[in-house]
């Protein structure tokens, strides 16, 4: 079941039921905290780390691609070093507080944050998605906050392709895939977290 929920000033009204994933598009308020985080991440001094491949080779099927990307791990995912998430950046408090602020503004009630990343992909003309995947092998939700425009670097959730403007975000769960931008750079903040409200909604819709 796919549930698209418009979240504007606390207004949540279902508008689509046509797939197997749940998602919602939200706006990010231009608060002082958001401006501070955005300016930090987009500055020339922000530390990025290059990864030659985004996925394991055996995950990449025909018609998909395995692209490199820049990453700044703020909160390392559980199961990588420890069974718990691991703070990996001095900037963690800023990213944590921004997530809490955005959730509060959009009536989202997270219980646990599992992972926080800043990811940057650069221009390519493959026009192919990376492999379908989930970020964890246990139930979780994803929030992608777009600090830049998509620039052709779409995100696919279920059968829906997303092209977002700066200062927009999507919240979803389930299988998804990403594409490199066809111009410029695509910079997103990635959060994974536990949100029981969406889980309960899905169970009610399935009934």
JSON list of C-alpha atoms in Angstrom, two decimals:
[
{"chain": "A", "resi": 1, "resn": "UNK", "atom": "CA", "xyz": [0.00, 0.00, 0.00]},
{"chain": "A", "resi": 2, "resn": "UNK", "atom": "CA", "xyz": [1.35, 3.43, -0.86]},
{"chain": "A", "resi": 3, "resn": "UNK", "atom": "CA", "xyz": [0.12, 6.32, 1.20]},
{"chain": "A", "resi": 4, "resn": "UNK", "atom": "CA", "xyz": [0.99, 9.80, -0.02]},
{"chain": "A", "resi": 5, "resn": "UNK", "atom": "CA", "xyz": [0.32, 12.28, 2.76]},
{"chain": "A", "resi": 6, "resn": "UNK", "atom": "CA", "xyz": [0.44, 16.01, 2.21]},
{"chain": "A", "resi": 7, "resn": "UNK", "atom": "CA", "xyz": [1.96, 17.58, 5.26]},
{"chain": "A", "resi": 8, "resn": "UNK", "atom": "CA", "xyz": [1.45, 21.34, 5.22]},
{"chain": "A", "resi": 9, "resn": "UNK", "atom": "CA", "xyz": [1.08, 23.19, 8.52]},
{"chain": "A", "resi": 10, "resn": "UNK", "atom": "CA", "xyz": [0.05, 19.98, 10.24]},
{"chain": "A", "resi": 11, "resn": "UNK", "atom": "CA", "xyz": [-2.54, 19.08, 7.59]},
{"chain": "A", "resi": 12, "resn": "UNK", "atom": "CA", "xyz": [-2.27, 15.38, 6.79]},
{"chain": "A", "resi": 13, "resn": "UNK", "atom": "CA", "xyz": [-4.70, 14.13, 4.17]},
{"chain": "A", "resi": 14, "resn": "UNK", "atom": "CA", "xyz": [-4.29, 10.85, 2.22]},
{"chain": "A", "resi": 15, "resn": "UNK", "atom": "CA", "xyz": [-4.18, 11.37, -1.52]},
{"chain": "A", "resi": 16, "resn": "UNK", "atom": "CA", "xyz": [-2.85, 8.19, -3.14]},
{"chain": "A", "resi": 17, "resn": "UNK", "atom": "CA", "xyz": [-3.16, 4.43, -2.59]},
{"chain": "A", "resi": 18, "resn": "UNK", "atom": "CA", "xyz": [-1.54, 2.58, -5.44]},
{"chain": "A", "resi": 19, "resn": "UNK", "atom": "CA", "xyz": [1.68, 0.75, -4.59]},
{"chain": "A", "resi": 20, "resn": "UNK", "atom": "CA", "xyz": [3.57, -1.20, -1.93]},
{"chain": "A", "resi": 21, "resn": "UNK", "atom": "CA", "xyz": [5.54, 1.55, -0.18]},
{"chain": "A", "resi": 22, "resn": "UNK", "atom": "CA", "xyz": [4.51, 4.41, 2.09]},
{"chain": "A", "resi": 23, "resn": "UNK", "atom": "CA", "xyz": [5.75, 7.94, 1.46]},
{"chain": "A", "resi": 24, "resn": "UNK", "atom": "CA", "xyz": [5.02, 11.57, 2.20]},
{"chain": "A", "resi": 25, "resn": "UNK", "atom": "CA", "xyz": [6.47, 14.82, 0.87]},
{"chain": "A", "resi": 26, "resn": "UNK", "atom": "CA", "xyz": [7.15, 17.58, 3.39]},
{"chain": "A", "resi": 27, "resn": "UNK", "atom": "CA", "xyz": [8.43, 21.13, 3.28]},
{"chain": "A", "resi": 28, "resn": "UNK", "atom": "CA", "xyz": [11.43, 22.16, 5.36]},
{"chain": "A", "resi": 29, "resn": "UNK", "atom": "CA", "xyz": [11.04, 25.50, 7.12]},
{"chain": "A", "resi": 30, "resn": "UNK", "atom": "CA", "xyz": [13.85, 27.96, 6.47]},
{"chain": "A", "resi": 31, "resn": "UNK", "atom": "CA", "xyz": [14.76, 28.22, 10.15]},
{"chain": "A", "resi": 32, "resn": "UNK", "atom": "CA", "xyz": [18.04, 29.53, 11.52]},
{"chain": "A", "resi": 33, "resn": "UNK", "atom": "CA", "xyz": [19.06, 25.96, 12.34]},
{"chain": "A", "resi": 34, "resn": "UNK", "atom": "CA", "xyz": [18.31, 24.71, 8.83]},
{"chain": "A", "resi": 35, "resn": "UNK", "atom": "CA", "xyz": [20.23, 27.62, 7.30]},
{"chain": "A", "resi": 36, "resn": "UNK", "atom": "CA", "xyz": [23.19, 26.84, 9.55]},
{"chain": "A", "resi": 37, "resn": "UNK", "atom": "CA", "xyz": [23.25, 23.16, 8.58]},
{"chain": "A", "resi": 38, "resn": "UNK", "atom": "CA", "xyz": [22.77, 23.90, 4.88]},
{"chain": "A", "resi": 39, "resn": "UNK", "atom": "CA", "xyz": [25.52, 26.52, 4.86]},
{"chain": "A", "resi": 40, "resn": "UNK", "atom": "CA", "xyz": [27.84, 24.10, 6.68]},
{"chain": "A", "resi": 41, "resn": "UNK", "atom": "CA", "xyz": [27.27, 21.17, 4.32]},
{"chain": "A", "resi": 42, "resn": "UNK", "atom": "CA", "xyz": [27.48, 23.23, 1.12]},
{"chain": "A", "resi": 43, "resn": "UNK", "atom": "CA", "xyz": [30.58, 25.14, 2.25]},
{"chain": "A", "resi": 44, "resn": "UNK", "atom": "CA", "xyz": [33.97, 24.38, 0.66]},
{"chain": "A", "resi": 45, "resn": "UNK", "atom": "CA", "xyz": [35.35, 23.36, 4.06]},
{"chain": "A", "resi": 46, "resn": "UNK", "atom": "CA", "xyz": [32.88, 20.58, 4.87]},
{"chain": "A", "resi": 47, "resn": "UNK", "atom": "CA", "xyz": [34.73, 17.23, 5.03]},
{"chain": "A", "resi": 48, "resn": "UNK", "atom": "CA", "xyz": [33.62, 14.71, 2.41]},
{"chain": "A", "resi": 49, "resn": "UNK", "atom": "CA", "xyz": [34.87, 11.15, 1.94]},
{"chain": "A", "resi": 50, "resn": "UNK", "atom": "CA", "xyz": [34.87, 9.45, -1.45]},
{"chain": "A", "resi": 51, "resn": "UNK", "atom": "CA", "xyz": [33.41, 5.96, -1.98]},
{"chain": "A", "resi": 52, "resn": "UNK", "atom": "CA", "xyz": [34.19, 4.24, -5.29]},
{"chain": "A", "resi": 53, "resn": "UNK", "atom": "CA", "xyz": [31.01, 2.19, -5.15]},
{"chain": "A", "resi": 54, "resn": "UNK", "atom": "CA", "xyz": [27.66, 2.79, -3.50]},
{"chain": "A", "resi": 55, "resn": "UNK", "atom": "CA", "xyz": [26.68, -0.89, -3.51]},
{"chain": "A", "resi": 56, "resn": "UNK", "atom": "CA", "xyz": [28.16, -4.38, -3.51]},
{"chain": "A", "resi": 57, "resn": "UNK", "atom": "CA", "xyz": [28.76, -5.65, -7.04]},
{"chain": "A", "resi": 58, "resn": "UNK", "atom": "CA", "xyz": [26.40, -8.60, -6.55]},
{"chain": "A", "resi": 59, "resn": "UNK", "atom": "CA", "xyz": [23.55, -6.16, -5.84]},
{"chain": "A", "resi": 60, "resn": "UNK", "atom": "CA", "xyz": [23.80, -4.47, -9.24]},
{"chain": "A", "resi": 61, "resn": "UNK", "atom": "CA", "xyz": [21.51, -6.12, -11.80]},
{"chain": "A", "resi": 62, "resn": "UNK", "atom": "CA", "xyz": [21.25, -5.58, -15.55]},
{"chain": "A", "resi": 63, "resn": "UNK", "atom": "CA", "xyz": [20.13, -2.06, -16.44]},
{"chain": "A", "resi": 64, "resn": "UNK", "atom": "CA", "xyz": [21.37, -0.60, -13.15]},
{"chain": "A", "resi": 65, "resn": "UNK", "atom": "CA", "xyz": [24.67, 1.08, -12.27]},
{"chain": "A", "resi": 66, "resn": "UNK", "atom": "CA", "xyz": [27.06, 1.21, -9.32]},
{"chain": "A", "resi": 67, "resn": "UNK", "atom": "CA", "xyz": [28.17, 4.82, -8.97]},
{"chain": "A", "resi": 68, "resn": "UNK", "atom": "CA", "xyz": [30.66, 6.48, -6.66]},
{"chain": "A", "resi": 69, "resn": "UNK", "atom": "CA", "xyz": [29.68, 9.23, -4.25]},
{"chain": "A", "resi": 70, "resn": "UNK", "atom": "CA", "xyz": [30.92, 11.52, -1.49]},
{"chain": "A", "resi": 71, "resn": "UNK", "atom": "CA", "xyz": [29.67, 10.93, 2.03]},
{"chain": "A", "resi": 72, "resn": "UNK", "atom": "CA", "xyz": [29.90, 12.41, 5.50]},
{"chain": "A", "resi": 73, "resn": "UNK", "atom": "CA", "xyz": [28.75, 9.89, 8.10]},
{"chain": "A", "resi": 74, "resn": "UNK", "atom": "CA", "xyz": [27.20, 11.78, 10.99]},
{"chain": "A", "resi": 75, "resn": "UNK", "atom": "CA", "xyz": [25.64, 8.81, 12.80]},
{"chain": "A", "resi": 76, "resn": "UNK", "atom": "CA", "xyz": [26.96, 5.42, 11.72]},
{"chain": "A", "resi": 77, "resn": "UNK", "atom": "CA", "xyz": [24.33, 2.75, 11.14]},
{"chain": "A", "resi": 78, "resn": "UNK", "atom": "CA", "xyz": [23.90, -0.02, 13.74]},
{"chain": "A", "resi": 79, "resn": "UNK", "atom": "CA", "xyz": [25.66, -3.25, 12.83]},
{"chain": "A", "resi": 80, "resn": "UNK", "atom": "CA", "xyz": [28.61, -1.58, 11.09]},
{"chain": "A", "resi": 81, "resn": "UNK", "atom": "CA", "xyz": [30.94, -1.10, 14.08]},
{"chain": "A", "resi": 82, "resn": "UNK", "atom": "CA", "xyz": [28.60, -1.76, 16.98]},
{"chain": "A", "resi": 83, "resn": "UNK", "atom": "CA", "xyz": [25.08, -3.12, 17.35]},
{"chain": "A", "resi": 84, "resn": "UNK", "atom": "CA", "xyz": [24.11, 0.44, 18.28]},
{"chain": "A", "resi": 85, "resn": "UNK", "atom": "CA", "xyz": [24.37, 3.55, 16.10]},
{"chain": "A", "resi": 86, "resn": "UNK", "atom": "CA", "xyz": [27.72, 5.33, 16.59]},
{"chain": "A", "resi": 87, "resn": "UNK", "atom": "CA", "xyz": [28.23, 9.10, 16.55]},
{"chain": "A", "resi": 88, "resn": "UNK", "atom": "CA", "xyz": [30.84, 9.73, 13.88]},
{"chain": "A", "resi": 89, "resn": "UNK", "atom": "CA", "xyz": [30.93, 13.51, 13.45]},
{"chain": "A", "resi": 90, "resn": "UNK", "atom": "CA", "xyz": [31.47, 16.55, 15.64]},
{"chain": "A", "resi": 91, "resn": "UNK", "atom": "CA", "xyz": [28.46, 18.04, 13.84]},
{"chain": "A", "resi": 92, "resn": "UNK", "atom": "CA", "xyz": [26.08, 15.41, 15.20]},
{"chain": "A", "resi": 93, "resn": "UNK", "atom": "CA", "xyz": [24.21, 17.79, 17.58]},
{"chain": "A", "resi": 94, "resn": "UNK", "atom": "CA", "xyz": [23.32, 20.14, 14.70]},
{"chain": "A", "resi": 95, "resn": "UNK", "atom": "CA", "xyz": [22.02, 17.34, 12.48]},
{"chain": "A", "resi": 96, "resn": "UNK", "atom": "CA", "xyz": [20.14, 15.73, 15.35]},
{"chain": "A", "resi": 97, "resn": "UNK", "atom": "CA", "xyz": [18.44, 18.98, 16.36]},
{"chain": "A", "resi": 98, "resn": "UNK", "atom": "CA", "xyz": [17.51, 19.77, 12.76]},
{"chain": "A", "resi": 99, "resn": "UNK", "atom": "CA", "xyz": [15.80, 16.39, 12.42]},
{"chain": "A", "resi": 100, "resn": "UNK", "atom": "CA", "xyz": [13.88, 16.94, 15.65]},
{"chain": "A", "resi": 101, "resn": "UNK", "atom": "CA", "xyz": [12.81, 20.41, 14.45]},
{"chain": "A", "resi": 102, "resn": "UNK", "atom": "CA", "xyz": [11.59, 19.15, 11.06]},
{"chain": "A", "resi": 103, "resn": "UNK", "atom": "CA", "xyz": [9.72, 16.26, 12.68]},
{"chain": "A", "resi": 104, "resn": "UNK", "atom": "CA", "xyz": [8.05, 18.59, 15.15]},
{"chain": "A", "resi": 105, "resn": "UNK", "atom": "CA", "xyz": [6.97, 20.96, 12.38]},
{"chain": "A", "resi": 106, "resn": "UNK", "atom": "CA", "xyz": [5.42, 18.08, 10.41]},
{"chain": "A", "resi": 107, "resn": "UNK", "atom": "CA", "xyz": [3.73, 16.14, 13.23]},
{"chain": "A", "resi": 108, "resn": "UNK", "atom": "CA", "xyz": [6.21, 13.27, 13.00]},
{"chain": "A", "resi": 109, "resn": "UNK", "atom": "CA", "xyz": [6.97, 11.49, 16.27]},
{"chain": "A", "resi": 110, "resn": "UNK", "atom": "CA", "xyz": [10.27, 9.58, 15.87]},
{"chain": "A", "resi": 111, "resn": "UNK", "atom": "CA", "xyz": [11.35, 7.18, 18.60]},
{"chain": "A", "resi": 112, "resn": "UNK", "atom": "CA", "xyz": [14.92, 6.35, 17.54]},
{"chain": "A", "resi": 113, "resn": "UNK", "atom": "CA", "xyz": [17.38, 7.63, 14.92]},
{"chain": "A", "resi": 114, "resn": "UNK", "atom": "CA", "xyz": [19.37, 4.81, 13.35]},
{"chain": "A", "resi": 115, "resn": "UNK", "atom": "CA", "xyz": [21.52, 6.63, 10.80]},
{"chain": "A", "resi": 116, "resn": "UNK", "atom": "CA", "xyz": [22.42, 10.16, 9.64]},
{"chain": "A", "resi": 117, "resn": "UNK", "atom": "CA", "xyz": [24.43, 10.84, 6.48]},
{"chain": "A", "resi": 118, "resn": "UNK", "atom": "CA", "xyz": [25.17, 13.74, 4.19]},
{"chain": "A", "resi": 119, "resn": "UNK", "atom": "CA", "xyz": [25.56, 12.38, 0.65]},
{"chain": "A", "resi": 120, "resn": "UNK", "atom": "CA", "xyz": [26.80, 14.10, -2.49]},
{"chain": "A", "resi": 121, "resn": "UNK", "atom": "CA", "xyz": [26.61, 12.69, -6.02]},
{"chain": "A", "resi": 122, "resn": "UNK", "atom": "CA", "xyz": [28.08, 14.41, -9.06]},
{"chain": "A", "resi": 123, "resn": "UNK", "atom": "CA", "xyz": [27.09, 14.81, -12.68]},
{"chain": "A", "resi": 124, "resn": "UNK", "atom": "CA", "xyz": [26.74, 11.70, -14.82]},
{"chain": "A", "resi": 125, "resn": "UNK", "atom": "CA", "xyz": [24.90, 10.75, -17.98]},
{"chain": "A", "resi": 126, "resn": "UNK", "atom": "CA", "xyz": [24.24, 7.08, -17.22]},
{"chain": "A", "resi": 127, "resn": "UNK", "atom": "CA", "xyz": [20.53, 7.82, -16.76]},
{"chain": "A", "resi": 128, "resn": "UNK", "atom": "CA", "xyz": [20.34, 4.60, -14.77]},
{"chain": "A", "resi": 129, "resn": "UNK", "atom": "CA", "xyz": [19.26, 3.88, -11.23]},
{"chain": "A", "resi": 130, "resn": "UNK", "atom": "CA", "xyz": [21.42, 2.10, -8.74]},
{"chain": "A", "resi": 131, "resn": "UNK", "atom": "CA", "xyz": [20.01, -1.17, -7.41]},
{"chain": "A", "resi": 132, "resn": "UNK", "atom": "CA", "xyz": [16.76, -1.39, -5.46]},
{"chain": "A", "resi": 133, "resn": "UNK", "atom": "CA", "xyz": [17.60, -1.61, -1.78]},
{"chain": "A", "resi": 134, "resn": "UNK", "atom": "CA", "xyz": [16.63, -0.82, 1.79]},
{"chain": "A", "resi": 135, "resn": "UNK", "atom": "CA", "xyz": [18.98, 0.92, 4.21]},
{"chain": "A", "resi": 136, "resn": "UNK", "atom": "CA", "xyz": [18.59, -1.66, 6.99]},
{"chain": "A", "resi": 137, "resn": "UNK", "atom": "CA", "xyz": [17.43, -5.26, 7.30]},
{"chain": "A", "resi": 138, "resn": "UNK", "atom": "CA", "xyz": [14.92, -4.30, 10.01]},
{"chain": "A", "resi": 139, "resn": "UNK", "atom": "CA", "xyz": [11.84, -2.02, 9.97]},
{"chain": "A", "resi": 140, "resn": "UNK", "atom": "CA", "xyz": [12.66, 1.68, 9.57]},
{"chain": "A", "resi": 141, "resn": "UNK", "atom": "CA", "xyz": [11.63, 4.89, 7.83]},
{"chain": "A", "resi": 142, "resn": "UNK", "atom": "CA", "xyz": [13.78, 7.14, 5.64]},
{"chain": "A", "resi": 143, "resn": "UNK", "atom": "CA", "xyz": [13.85, 10.92, 5.44]},
{"chain": "A", "resi": 144, "resn": "UNK", "atom": "CA", "xyz": [15.73, 12.58, 2.57]},
{"chain": "A", "resi": 145, "resn": "UNK", "atom": "CA", "xyz": [16.26, 16.33, 2.89]},
{"chain": "A", "resi": 146, "resn": "UNK", "atom": "CA", "xyz": [17.34, 17.99, -0.36]},
{"chain": "A", "resi": 147, "resn": "UNK", "atom": "CA", "xyz": [19.88, 20.77, 0.18]},
{"chain": "A", "resi": 148, "resn": "UNK", "atom": "CA", "xyz": [20.16, 21.20, -3.58]},
{"chain": "A", "resi": 149, "resn": "UNK", "atom": "CA", "xyz": [17.77, 20.44, -6.39]},
{"chain": "A", "resi": 150, "resn": "UNK", "atom": "CA", "xyz": [17.56, 16.93, -7.78]},
{"chain": "A", "resi": 151, "resn": "UNK", "atom": "CA", "xyz": [19.18, 17.99, -11.10]},
{"chain": "A", "resi": 152, "resn": "UNK", "atom": "CA", "xyz": [17.93, 14.80, -12.71]},
{"chain": "A", "resi": 153, "resn": "UNK", "atom": "CA", "xyz": [19.16, 12.63, -9.83]},
{"chain": "A", "resi": 154, "resn": "UNK", "atom": "CA", "xyz": [15.81, 11.03, -9.12]},
{"chain": "A", "resi": 155, "resn": "UNK", "atom": "CA", "xyz": [14.84, 8.85, -6.18]},
{"chain": "A", "resi": 156, "resn": "UNK", "atom": "CA", "xyz": [12.48, 5.97, -6.89]},
{"chain": "A", "resi": 157, "resn": "UNK", "atom": "CA", "xyz": [10.27, 4.62, -4.11]},
{"chain": "A", "resi": 158, "resn": "UNK", "atom": "CA", "xyz": [8.19, 1.68, -5.27]},
{"chain": "A", "resi": 159, "resn": "UNK", "atom": "CA", "xyz": [6.96, 2.78, -8.69]},
{"chain": "A", "resi": 160, "resn": "UNK", "atom": "CA", "xyz": [7.13, 6.52, -7.98]},
{"chain": "A", "resi": 161, "resn": "UNK", "atom": "CA", "xyz": [10.00, 8.74, -9.18]},
{"chain": "A", "resi": 162, "resn": "UNK", "atom": "CA", "xyz": [10.79, 11.83, -7.13]},
{"chain": "A", "resi": 163, "resn": "UNK", "atom": "CA", "xyz": [12.30, 15.07, -8.37]},
{"chain": "A", "resi": 164, "resn": "UNK", "atom": "CA", "xyz": [12.64, 17.55, -5.53]},
{"chain": "A", "resi": 165, "resn": "UNK", "atom": "CA", "xyz": [13.53, 21.20, -5.16]},
{"chain": "A", "resi": 166, "resn": "UNK", "atom": "CA", "xyz": [15.93, 22.53, -2.54]},
{"chain": "A", "resi": 167, "resn": "UNK", "atom": "CA", "xyz": [14.41, 22.67, 0.95]},
{"chain": "A", "resi": 168, "resn": "UNK", "atom": "CA", "xyz": [11.99, 19.82, 0.27]},
{"chain": "A", "resi": 169, "resn": "UNK", "atom": "CA", "xyz": [12.04, 16.41, 1.89]},
{"chain": "A", "resi": 170, "resn": "UNK", "atom": "CA", "xyz": [10.41, 13.03, 1.46]},
{"chain": "A", "resi": 171, "resn": "UNK", "atom": "CA", "xyz": [9.68, 10.46, 4.13]},
{"chain": "A", "resi": 172, "resn": "UNK", "atom": "CA", "xyz": [9.17, 6.85, 3.08]},
{"chain": "A", "resi": 173, "resn": "UNK", "atom": "CA", "xyz": [9.71, 3.22, 3.88]},
{"chain": "A", "resi": 174, "resn": "UNK", "atom": "CA", "xyz": [10.53, 0.22, 1.77]},
{"chain": "A", "resi": 175, "resn": "UNK", "atom": "CA", "xyz": [12.54, -0.53, -1.33]},
{"chain": "A", "resi": 176, "resn": "UNK", "atom": "CA", "xyz": [14.02, 2.46, -3.17]},
{"chain": "A", "resi": 177, "resn": "UNK", "atom": "CA", "xyz": [16.77, 3.44, -5.62]},
{"chain": "A", "resi": 178, "resn": "UNK", "atom": "CA", "xyz": [18.77, 6.53, -6.51]},
{"chain": "A", "resi": 179, "resn": "UNK", "atom": "CA", "xyz": [20.07, 8.06, -9.74]},
{"chain": "A", "resi": 180, "resn": "UNK", "atom": "CA", "xyz": [23.04, 10.39, -10.25]},
{"chain": "A", "resi": 181, "resn": "UNK", "atom": "CA", "xyz": [22.29, 13.98, -11.33]},
{"chain": "A", "resi": 182, "resn": "UNK", "atom": "CA", "xyz": [22.63, 14.86, -15.01]},
{"chain": "A", "resi": 183, "resn": "UNK", "atom": "CA", "xyz": [24.03, 18.29, -14.12]},
{"chain": "A", "resi": 184, "resn": "UNK", "atom": "CA", "xyz": [25.57, 19.92, -11.09]},
{"chain": "A", "resi": 185, "resn": "UNK", "atom": "CA", "xyz": [25.59, 18.12, -7.76]},
{"chain": "A", "resi": 186, "resn": "UNK", "atom": "CA", "xyz": [22.87, 16.47, -5.71]},
{"chain": "A", "resi": 187, "resn": "UNK", "atom": "CA", "xyz": [23.32, 16.93, -1.97]},
{"chain": "A", "resi": 188, "resn": "UNK", "atom": "CA", "xyz": [20.93, 15.28, 0.47]},
{"chain": "A", "resi": 189, "resn": "UNK", "atom": "CA", "xyz": [20.73, 14.59, 4.17]},
{"chain": "A", "resi": 190, "resn": "UNK", "atom": "CA", "xyz": [19.71, 11.01, 4.91]},
{"chain": "A", "resi": 191, "resn": "UNK", "atom": "CA", "xyz": [18.02, 9.99, 8.13]},
{"chain": "A", "resi": 192, "resn": "UNK", "atom": "CA", "xyz": [16.69, 6.55, 9.03]},
{"chain": "A", "resi": 193, "resn": "UNK", "atom": "CA", "xyz": [14.49, 6.22, 12.08]},
{"chain": "A", "resi": 194, "resn": "UNK", "atom": "CA", "xyz": [11.68, 4.46, 13.89]},
{"chain": "A", "resi": 195, "resn": "UNK", "atom": "CA", "xyz": [8.23, 6.04, 13.55]},
{"chain": "A", "resi": 196, "resn": "UNK", "atom": "CA", "xyz": [5.40, 3.91, 14.86]},
{"chain": "A", "resi": 197, "resn": "UNK", "atom": "CA", "xyz": [2.61, 6.16, 13.55]},
{"chain": "A", "resi": 198, "resn": "UNK", "atom": "CA", "xyz": [3.38, 5.30, 9.93]},
{"chain": "A", "resi": 199, "resn": "UNK", "atom": "CA", "xyz": [3.65, 1.62, 10.76]},
{"chain": "A", "resi": 200, "resn": "UNK", "atom": "CA", "xyz": [0.26, 1.71, 12.47]},
{"chain": "A", "resi": 201, "resn": "UNK", "atom": "CA", "xyz": [-1.25, 3.60, 9.52]},
{"chain": "A", "resi": 202, "resn": "UNK", "atom": "CA", "xyz": [-0.05, 0.96, 7.09]},
{"chain": "A", "resi": 203, "resn": "UNK", "atom": "CA", "xyz": [-1.49, -1.82, 9.19]},
{"chain": "A", "resi": 204, "resn": "UNK", "atom": "CA", "xyz": [-4.86, -0.05, 9.30]},
{"chain": "A", "resi": 205, "resn": "UNK", "atom": "CA", "xyz": [-4.86, 0.53, 5.53]},
{"chain": "A", "resi": 206, "resn": "UNK", "atom": "CA", "xyz": [-4.00, -3.14, 4.85]},
{"chain": "A", "resi": 207, "resn": "UNK", "atom": "CA", "xyz": [-7.05, -4.21, 6.86]}
]
